[in-house]
Amino acid sequence: MSAELILLGVKGGPAIRPGSHMPTSNLVRIGGRTILVDAGLGVSRAVCDQGVPLTGIDLILITHLHSDHYLELGPLLHTAWTAGLTRPVPVIGPAGLRDYWRGFLASMAFDIDLRLADEGRCPLAPLFDFAELTEGTVLDQDGLTIRALRNVHPPIADSYALRFDHGPDSIVISGDTAYMPEMAGFARGADILLHEAMLVDGVEALLARMTNGDDRLRTHILRSHTPAADVGRIAAAAGVGQLALTHMVPDGDPAFTEAHWIAELRKHWAGPLHIGRDGMVLRTGRAGHIRAP
Ligand SMILES: [Zn+2]
Ligand SMILES: [Zn+2]
C-alpha cells in the first residue's frame, strides 16, 4: 500500500493576488489515516476539492505560528463541526495555538451558542484535543510514526519539520526553514521530500512590488528560507526518492517560470522533481506516480 502527499497550497507567505497559488496546507494519507499539515487560507475548500470530507480528517498538525500556516484553522474546525463531525480530532501545534483556538471560539461565541441552542448541535470546543508540538516523536501508533525536527526559521523558535513513516512508506515535510544540513539526516531515504524553496533573484522582484514592508522583510525572507539550489543539495545528501517544492517565493510572478526553479534545483539534484502546484498529488513507491491538478 502506498502513501499519498497532496499539495493543497504551495505559495510562500500570507498574501494572495489574482493568479497566485494558495498559502500552505498539505494532506498526508498514510497507514489508513488522513492527516492535515498546516491550515493556511483556502484549506477547507482545498480539502473538499480532493474528495475528502472535512469530517474525514484524523489528525491536524501545525508546523509553526506564521499566519500562512494556520489562518484558516478556526474556520476549518468550525466548518467540520457544521459538516457533522462528532468524534474528537487531535490538533498538535506549537505553544500558543491553544490561545488562538480560545480566541477564535470567543470571537464566534454568538454563532456557536446559537447553533447549540437553535440546532441542537454537540458542543464545539471538546471536539478538538489540542496538544503541544515539540521535537522528537509526535506519534507512534499502529505502525505509524510521526517525528518532528526543530528547523531554522528565525525569529520563530517553535518551528518544525515533520517525518511520517509507515512500513516502507515515508514522507518528509521541511516546514519553513533556512538551509540546514541536518535536514538531510532527518529526511534520509524518504520516498518523498517536500521542501520549501525560494529564488533569491525573485525575492528582490517581490520586494520591489511591496507597498507596506521595509528592509526588514528582505532580511526576514533571506535568513529564514532556503535558496532553491540548497534544496537540491539537501535532497541529494538525503538520497530521497522524489523531491517536491512548496512554499515557493516568489509565486505568481510571470518573470519567474518553472524553468528558473528547475535550473537552480538541477545544480545538485538529478532525481525525480516536482515543482509544486495547488492540487498536485504525489504517491510513494518506485513509480512515483503523480496526478496533476
Ligand atoms: Zn510560511
Ligand atoms: Zn514561516
mmCIF file of C-alpha atoms and ligand atoms in Angstrom:
data_model
loop_
_atom_site.group_PDB
_atom_site.id
_atom_site.type_symbol
_atom_site.label_atom_id
_atom_site.label_comp_id
_atom_site.label_asym_id
_atom_site.label_seq_id
_atom_site.Cartn_x
_atom_site.Cartn_y
_atom_site.Cartn_z
ATOM 1 C CA MET A 1 0.000 0.000 0.000
ATOM 2 C CA SER A 2 1.408 3.358 -0.912
ATOM 3 C CA ALA A 3 1.005 6.681 0.821
ATOM 4 C CA GLU A 4 -0.076 9.967 -0.704
ATOM 5 C CA LEU A 5 1.008 13.541 -0.280
ATOM 6 C CA ILE A 6 -1.447 16.113 -1.601
ATOM 7 C CA LEU A 7 -0.222 19.676 -2.019
ATOM 8 C CA LEU A 8 -3.218 21.896 -1.215
ATOM 9 C CA GLY A 9 -1.411 25.243 -1.211
ATOM 10 C CA VAL A 10 2.117 25.860 -2.434
ATOM 11 C CA LYS A 11 2.792 29.587 -2.279
ATOM 12 C CA GLY A 12 5.074 31.046 0.346
ATOM 13 C CA GLY A 13 3.754 33.845 2.538
ATOM 14 C CA PRO A 14 0.321 35.134 3.530
ATOM 15 C CA ALA A 15 -0.784 37.413 0.652
ATOM 16 C CA ILE A 16 -2.800 36.182 -2.295
ATOM 17 C CA ARG A 17 -3.333 38.046 -5.547
ATOM 18 C CA PRO A 18 -5.019 37.276 -8.865
ATOM 19 C CA GLY A 19 -3.177 34.347 -10.429
ATOM 20 C CA SER A 20 -1.318 33.266 -7.295
ATOM 21 C CA HIS A 21 -1.364 29.858 -5.657
ATOM 22 C CA MET A 22 -2.778 29.480 -2.128
ATOM 23 C CA PRO A 23 -0.864 29.592 1.177
ATOM 24 C CA THR A 24 0.405 26.444 2.872
ATOM 25 C CA SER A 25 -1.637 23.290 3.532
ATOM 26 C CA ASN A 26 -0.858 19.640 2.785
ATOM 27 C CA LEU A 27 -2.672 16.351 3.221
ATOM 28 C CA VAL A 28 -0.738 13.203 4.105
ATOM 29 C CA ARG A 29 -2.639 9.936 3.601
ATOM 30 C CA ILE A 30 -0.614 7.176 5.199
ATOM 31 C CA GLY A 31 -1.346 3.978 7.146
ATOM 32 C CA GLY A 32 -5.099 4.457 6.786
ATOM 33 C CA ARG A 33 -5.018 7.975 8.273
ATOM 34 C CA THR A 34 -5.752 11.319 6.678
ATOM 35 C CA ILE A 35 -3.511 13.934 8.262
ATOM 36 C CA LEU A 36 -3.644 17.658 7.580
ATOM 37 C CA VAL A 37 -0.343 19.505 7.872
ATOM 38 C CA ASP A 38 -0.904 23.266 8.206
ATOM 39 C CA ALA A 39 -4.151 25.114 7.598
ATOM 40 C CA GLY A 40 -3.425 28.188 5.508
ATOM 41 C CA LEU A 41 -6.057 30.269 3.753
ATOM 42 C CA GLY A 42 -8.225 28.161 1.424
ATOM 43 C CA VAL A 43 -7.651 24.876 3.247
ATOM 44 C CA SER A 44 -11.337 23.959 3.767
ATOM 45 C CA ARG A 45 -12.199 24.320 0.069
ATOM 46 C CA ALA A 46 -8.983 22.571 -0.992
ATOM 47 C CA VAL A 47 -9.628 19.527 1.235
ATOM 48 C CA CYS A 48 -13.150 19.154 -0.178
ATOM 49 C CA ASP A 49 -11.833 19.564 -3.734
ATOM 50 C CA GLN A 50 -9.738 16.431 -3.149
ATOM 51 C CA GLY A 51 -12.898 14.451 -2.367
ATOM 52 C CA VAL A 52 -12.031 14.355 1.332
ATOM 53 C CA PRO A 53 -14.879 15.313 3.696
ATOM 54 C CA LEU A 54 -13.877 17.727 6.472
ATOM 55 C CA THR A 55 -15.169 15.101 8.910
ATOM 56 C CA GLY A 56 -12.643 12.626 7.441
ATOM 57 C CA ILE A 57 -9.511 14.346 8.795
ATOM 58 C CA ASP A 58 -7.986 12.180 11.567
ATOM 59 C CA LEU A 59 -5.207 14.453 12.825
ATOM 60 C CA ILE A 60 -4.116 18.058 12.307
ATOM 61 C CA LEU A 61 -0.517 19.253 12.673
ATOM 62 C CA ILE A 62 0.548 22.913 12.550
ATOM 63 C CA THR A 63 4.283 23.425 11.887
ATOM 64 C CA HIS A 64 4.614 26.988 13.267
ATOM 65 C CA LEU A 65 2.636 30.113 14.040
ATOM 66 C CA HIS A 66 3.094 32.214 10.898
ATOM 67 C CA SER A 67 -0.400 33.066 9.683
ATOM 68 C CA ASP A 68 0.109 31.495 6.243
ATOM 69 C CA HIS A 69 0.142 28.140 8.085
ATOM 70 C CA TYR A 70 -2.917 28.457 10.376
ATOM 71 C CA LEU A 71 -5.048 31.459 9.392
ATOM 72 C CA GLU A 72 -7.937 29.176 8.390
ATOM 73 C CA LEU A 73 -7.595 26.628 11.213
ATOM 74 C CA GLY A 74 -10.516 28.002 13.250
ATOM 75 C CA PRO A 75 -12.839 28.287 10.234
ATOM 76 C CA LEU A 76 -11.844 24.742 9.179
ATOM 77 C CA LEU A 77 -12.662 23.258 12.598
ATOM 78 C CA HIS A 78 -15.916 25.217 12.840
ATOM 79 C CA THR A 79 -16.906 24.081 9.341
ATOM 80 C CA ALA A 80 -16.035 20.433 10.122
ATOM 81 C CA TRP A 81 -18.384 20.788 13.108
ATOM 82 C CA THR A 82 -21.249 22.107 10.985
ATOM 83 C CA ALA A 83 -20.467 19.371 8.428
ATOM 84 C CA GLY A 84 -21.302 16.770 11.062
ATOM 85 C CA LEU A 85 -18.129 15.998 12.988
ATOM 86 C CA THR A 86 -18.939 14.145 16.217
ATOM 87 C CA ARG A 87 -15.653 12.375 17.106
ATOM 88 C CA PRO A 88 -12.708 14.181 18.730
ATOM 89 C CA VAL A 89 -9.797 15.099 16.455
ATOM 90 C CA PRO A 90 -6.285 15.807 17.812
ATOM 91 C CA VAL A 91 -4.699 19.131 16.842
ATOM 92 C CA ILE A 92 -0.959 19.303 17.528
ATOM 93 C CA GLY A 93 0.903 22.585 17.164
ATOM 94 C CA PRO A 94 3.346 24.930 18.850
ATOM 95 C CA ALA A 95 2.646 26.530 22.220
ATOM 96 C CA GLY A 96 0.252 29.403 21.574
ATOM 97 C CA LEU A 97 -2.067 27.538 19.221
ATOM 98 C CA ARG A 98 -4.491 26.875 22.079
ATOM 99 C CA ASP A 99 -4.730 30.639 22.668
ATOM 100 C CA TYR A 100 -5.620 31.132 19.001
ATOM 101 C CA TRP A 101 -8.371 28.492 19.361
ATOM 102 C CA ARG A 102 -9.755 30.083 22.543
ATOM 103 C CA GLY A 103 -9.731 33.457 20.821
ATOM 104 C CA PHE A 104 -11.474 32.035 17.765
ATOM 105 C CA LEU A 105 -14.161 30.407 19.923
ATOM 106 C CA ALA A 106 -14.655 33.704 21.801
ATOM 107 C CA SER A 107 -14.957 35.674 18.568
ATOM 108 C CA MET A 108 -17.621 33.260 17.269
ATOM 109 C CA ALA A 109 -19.448 32.750 20.581
ATOM 110 C CA PHE A 110 -22.726 34.273 19.343
ATOM 111 C CA ASP A 111 -22.921 31.876 16.396
ATOM 112 C CA ILE A 112 -21.683 28.817 18.295
ATOM 113 C CA ASP A 113 -24.101 29.324 21.210
ATOM 114 C CA LEU A 114 -26.927 29.927 18.763
ATOM 115 C CA ARG A 115 -26.270 26.677 16.891
ATOM 116 C CA LEU A 116 -26.104 24.736 20.160
ATOM 117 C CA ALA A 117 -29.472 26.089 21.309
ATOM 118 C CA ASP A 118 -31.243 26.502 17.989
ATOM 119 C CA GLU A 119 -29.957 23.486 16.012
ATOM 120 C CA GLY A 120 -29.161 21.036 18.811
ATOM 121 C CA ARG A 121 -25.537 20.620 17.767
ATOM 122 C CA CYS A 122 -22.951 18.984 20.021
ATOM 123 C CA PRO A 123 -20.566 21.340 21.839
ATOM 124 C CA LEU A 124 -17.781 22.519 19.503
ATOM 125 C CA ALA A 125 -14.823 23.079 21.849
ATOM 126 C CA PRO A 126 -14.466 19.473 23.140
ATOM 127 C CA LEU A 127 -14.272 18.108 19.574
ATOM 128 C CA PHE A 128 -10.645 19.162 19.264
ATOM 129 C CA ASP A 129 -7.886 17.937 21.582
ATOM 130 C CA PHE A 130 -5.071 20.484 21.426
ATOM 131 C CA ALA A 131 -1.577 19.238 22.276
ATOM 132 C CA GLU A 132 1.801 20.930 22.069
ATOM 133 C CA LEU A 133 4.182 20.068 19.242
ATOM 134 C CA THR A 134 7.783 19.564 20.380
ATOM 135 C CA GLU A 135 10.868 17.972 18.883
ATOM 136 C CA GLY A 136 11.043 14.161 18.845
ATOM 137 C CA THR A 137 8.369 11.515 18.470
ATOM 138 C CA VAL A 138 4.950 13.080 17.967
ATOM 139 C CA LEU A 139 3.040 9.832 17.485
ATOM 140 C CA ASP A 140 3.866 6.125 17.427
ATOM 141 C CA GLN A 141 0.689 4.169 16.924
ATOM 142 C CA ASP A 142 -0.414 1.158 14.878
ATOM 143 C CA GLY A 143 2.724 1.169 12.758
ATOM 144 C CA LEU A 144 2.621 4.896 12.025
ATOM 145 C CA THR A 145 5.471 7.009 13.361
ATOM 146 C CA ILE A 146 5.490 10.803 13.188
ATOM 147 C CA ARG A 147 8.620 12.667 14.224
ATOM 148 C CA ALA A 148 9.388 16.376 14.457
ATOM 149 C CA LEU A 149 12.702 18.171 13.957
ATOM 150 C CA ARG A 150 13.137 21.766 15.091
ATOM 151 C CA ASN A 151 14.096 23.669 11.940
ATOM 152 C CA VAL A 152 15.702 27.088 11.450
ATOM 153 C CA HIS A 153 13.086 29.787 10.954
ATOM 154 C CA PRO A 154 14.080 32.899 12.886
ATOM 155 C CA PRO A 155 12.730 34.742 14.741
ATOM 156 C CA ILE A 156 10.331 31.839 15.456
ATOM 157 C CA ALA A 157 11.945 29.140 17.620
ATOM 158 C CA ASP A 158 9.000 26.710 17.703
ATOM 159 C CA SER A 159 9.043 25.711 14.034
ATOM 160 C CA TYR A 160 9.248 22.115 12.880
ATOM 161 C CA ALA A 161 9.874 19.723 10.026
ATOM 162 C CA LEU A 162 7.813 16.515 10.127
ATOM 163 C CA ARG A 163 8.539 12.950 9.082
ATOM 164 C CA PHE A 164 5.875 10.263 8.548
ATOM 165 C CA ASP A 165 6.864 6.580 8.385
ATOM 166 C CA HIS A 166 4.552 3.599 7.900
ATOM 167 C CA GLY A 167 6.016 0.299 6.721
ATOM 168 C CA PRO A 168 8.039 1.046 3.601
ATOM 169 C CA ASP A 169 6.386 4.449 3.071
ATOM 170 C CA SER A 170 7.985 7.664 4.249
ATOM 171 C CA ILE A 171 7.195 11.333 3.653
ATOM 172 C CA VAL A 172 9.117 14.337 4.978
ATOM 173 C CA ILE A 173 7.839 17.926 5.050
ATOM 174 C CA SER A 174 10.506 20.553 5.767
ATOM 175 C CA GLY A 175 8.215 23.255 7.114
ATOM 176 C CA ASP A 176 9.519 26.819 6.731
ATOM 177 C CA THR A 177 13.260 26.749 7.222
ATOM 178 C CA ALA A 178 16.570 28.232 6.257
ATOM 179 C CA TYR A 179 19.115 25.845 4.742
ATOM 180 C CA MET A 180 20.040 23.342 7.447
ATOM 181 C CA PRO A 181 22.326 20.389 6.643
ATOM 182 C CA GLU A 182 20.651 18.391 9.472
ATOM 183 C CA MET A 183 17.533 18.173 7.292
ATOM 184 C CA ALA A 184 19.368 15.637 5.105
ATOM 185 C CA GLY A 185 19.757 13.258 8.056
ATOM 186 C CA PHE A 186 16.124 13.743 9.074
ATOM 187 C CA ALA A 187 14.952 13.032 5.506
ATOM 188 C CA ARG A 188 17.398 10.156 4.906
ATOM 189 C CA GLY A 189 15.970 7.651 2.421
ATOM 190 C CA ALA A 190 12.450 9.142 2.430
ATOM 191 C CA ASP A 191 10.214 8.334 -0.540
ATOM 192 C CA ILE A 192 9.121 11.957 -0.821
ATOM 193 C CA LEU A 193 10.750 15.120 0.483
ATOM 194 C CA LEU A 194 8.515 18.182 0.272
ATOM 195 C CA HIS A 195 10.810 21.154 0.848
ATOM 196 C CA GLU A 196 10.207 24.885 0.934
ATOM 197 C CA ALA A 197 12.174 26.948 -1.595
ATOM 198 C CA MET A 198 12.928 30.472 -2.735
ATOM 199 C CA LEU A 199 14.561 32.027 -5.783
ATOM 200 C CA VAL A 200 16.827 34.716 -4.392
ATOM 201 C CA ASP A 201 16.510 36.829 -7.570
ATOM 202 C CA GLY A 202 12.746 36.526 -7.307
ATOM 203 C CA VAL A 203 12.747 37.816 -3.742
ATOM 204 C CA GLU A 204 14.189 41.124 -4.930
ATOM 205 C CA ALA A 205 11.479 41.398 -7.584
ATOM 206 C CA LEU A 206 8.828 40.658 -4.962
ATOM 207 C CA LEU A 207 10.194 43.276 -2.570
ATOM 208 C CA ALA A 208 10.158 45.858 -5.340
ATOM 209 C CA ARG A 209 6.370 45.318 -5.634
ATOM 210 C CA MET A 210 5.684 45.577 -1.897
ATOM 211 C CA THR A 211 3.877 48.674 -0.721
ATOM 212 C CA ASN A 212 3.735 48.003 3.020
ATOM 213 C CA GLY A 213 7.037 46.470 4.102
ATOM 214 C CA ASP A 214 10.575 47.746 4.523
ATOM 215 C CA ASP A 215 14.081 46.286 4.514
ATOM 216 C CA ARG A 216 13.261 44.110 7.497
ATOM 217 C CA LEU A 217 11.143 41.947 5.167
ATOM 218 C CA ARG A 218 14.146 41.300 2.905
ATOM 219 C CA THR A 219 16.230 40.325 5.943
ATOM 220 C CA HIS A 220 13.462 38.055 7.224
ATOM 221 C CA ILE A 221 12.961 36.228 3.927
ATOM 222 C CA LEU A 222 16.643 35.698 3.224
ATOM 223 C CA ARG A 223 17.597 34.458 6.687
ATOM 224 C CA SER A 224 14.629 32.157 7.281
ATOM 225 C CA HIS A 225 14.056 30.379 3.947
ATOM 226 C CA THR A 226 16.080 28.051 1.696
ATOM 227 C CA PRO A 227 17.546 29.009 -1.703
ATOM 228 C CA ALA A 228 16.367 26.545 -4.367
ATOM 229 C CA ALA A 229 19.880 25.293 -5.147
ATOM 230 C CA ASP A 230 20.351 24.333 -1.485
ATOM 231 C CA VAL A 231 17.074 22.375 -1.566
ATOM 232 C CA GLY A 232 18.635 20.228 -4.304
ATOM 233 C CA ARG A 233 21.717 19.814 -2.123
ATOM 234 C CA ILE A 234 19.564 18.512 0.775
ATOM 235 C CA ALA A 235 17.649 16.071 -1.449
ATOM 236 C CA ALA A 236 20.872 14.655 -2.900
ATOM 237 C CA ALA A 237 22.520 14.298 0.516
ATOM 238 C CA ALA A 238 19.392 12.601 1.909
ATOM 239 C CA GLY A 239 19.034 10.232 -1.045
ATOM 240 C CA VAL A 240 15.269 10.721 -1.265
ATOM 241 C CA GLY A 241 13.109 9.049 -3.909
ATOM 242 C CA GLN A 242 11.355 12.214 -5.083
ATOM 243 C CA LEU A 243 11.719 15.901 -4.355
ATOM 244 C CA ALA A 244 8.786 18.310 -4.455
ATOM 245 C CA LEU A 245 8.861 22.061 -3.905
ATOM 246 C CA THR A 246 6.382 24.053 -1.868
ATOM 247 C CA HIS A 247 6.132 27.419 -0.092
ATOM 248 C CA MET A 248 7.620 28.908 -3.214
ATOM 249 C CA VAL A 249 8.825 32.505 -3.164
ATOM 250 C CA PRO A 250 8.183 34.218 -5.487
ATOM 251 C CA ASP A 251 4.803 32.926 -6.622
ATOM 252 C CA GLY A 252 2.674 34.303 -9.426
ATOM 253 C CA ASP A 253 5.456 36.438 -10.930
ATOM 254 C CA PRO A 254 5.469 35.720 -14.692
ATOM 255 C CA ALA A 255 9.152 36.714 -14.814
ATOM 256 C CA PHE A 256 9.974 33.528 -12.858
ATOM 257 C CA THR A 257 8.840 30.299 -14.519
ATOM 258 C CA GLU A 258 9.292 26.598 -13.833
ATOM 259 C CA ALA A 259 12.476 26.782 -15.910
ATOM 260 C CA HIS A 260 14.033 29.100 -13.306
ATOM 261 C CA TRP A 261 13.239 26.663 -10.499
ATOM 262 C CA ILE A 262 14.491 23.675 -12.454
ATOM 263 C CA ALA A 263 17.767 25.431 -13.354
ATOM 264 C CA GLU A 264 18.503 26.060 -9.659
ATOM 265 C CA LEU A 265 17.426 22.591 -8.496
ATOM 266 C CA ARG A 266 19.421 20.758 -11.160
ATOM 267 C CA LYS A 267 22.678 22.227 -9.883
ATOM 268 C CA HIS A 268 22.668 19.494 -7.209
ATOM 269 C CA TRP A 269 19.641 17.209 -7.748
ATOM 270 C CA ALA A 270 19.285 14.827 -10.693
ATOM 271 C CA GLY A 271 16.364 12.711 -9.385
ATOM 272 C CA PRO A 272 12.573 12.992 -9.777
ATOM 273 C CA LEU A 273 11.493 16.594 -9.246
ATOM 274 C CA HIS A 274 8.032 18.137 -8.876
ATOM 275 C CA ILE A 275 7.551 21.895 -8.990
ATOM 276 C CA GLY A 276 4.568 22.217 -6.658
ATOM 277 C CA ARG A 277 1.134 23.342 -7.781
ATOM 278 C CA ASP A 278 -2.082 23.543 -5.762
ATOM 279 C CA GLY A 279 -3.856 20.194 -6.007
ATOM 280 C CA MET A 280 -0.796 18.142 -7.016
ATOM 281 C CA VAL A 281 -0.917 14.544 -5.768
ATOM 282 C CA LEU A 282 2.296 12.587 -5.141
ATOM 283 C CA ARG A 283 2.477 8.907 -4.325
ATOM 284 C CA THR A 284 5.216 6.920 -2.592
ATOM 285 C CA GLY A 285 6.774 3.925 -4.298
ATOM 286 C CA ARG A 286 9.142 3.364 -7.135
ATOM 287 C CA ALA A 287 6.868 4.658 -9.867
ATOM 288 C CA GLY A 288 6.484 7.992 -8.103
ATOM 289 C CA HIS A 289 3.089 8.333 -9.704
ATOM 290 C CA ILE A 290 1.861 11.851 -9.996
ATOM 291 C CA ARG A 291 -1.604 13.192 -10.716
ATOM 292 C CA ALA A 292 -1.535 16.742 -11.957
ATOM 293 C CA PRO A 293 -4.266 19.092 -10.688
HETATM 294 ZN ZN ZN B 1 5.220 30.358 5.626
HETATM 295 ZN ZN ZN B 2 7.008 30.825 8.367
#
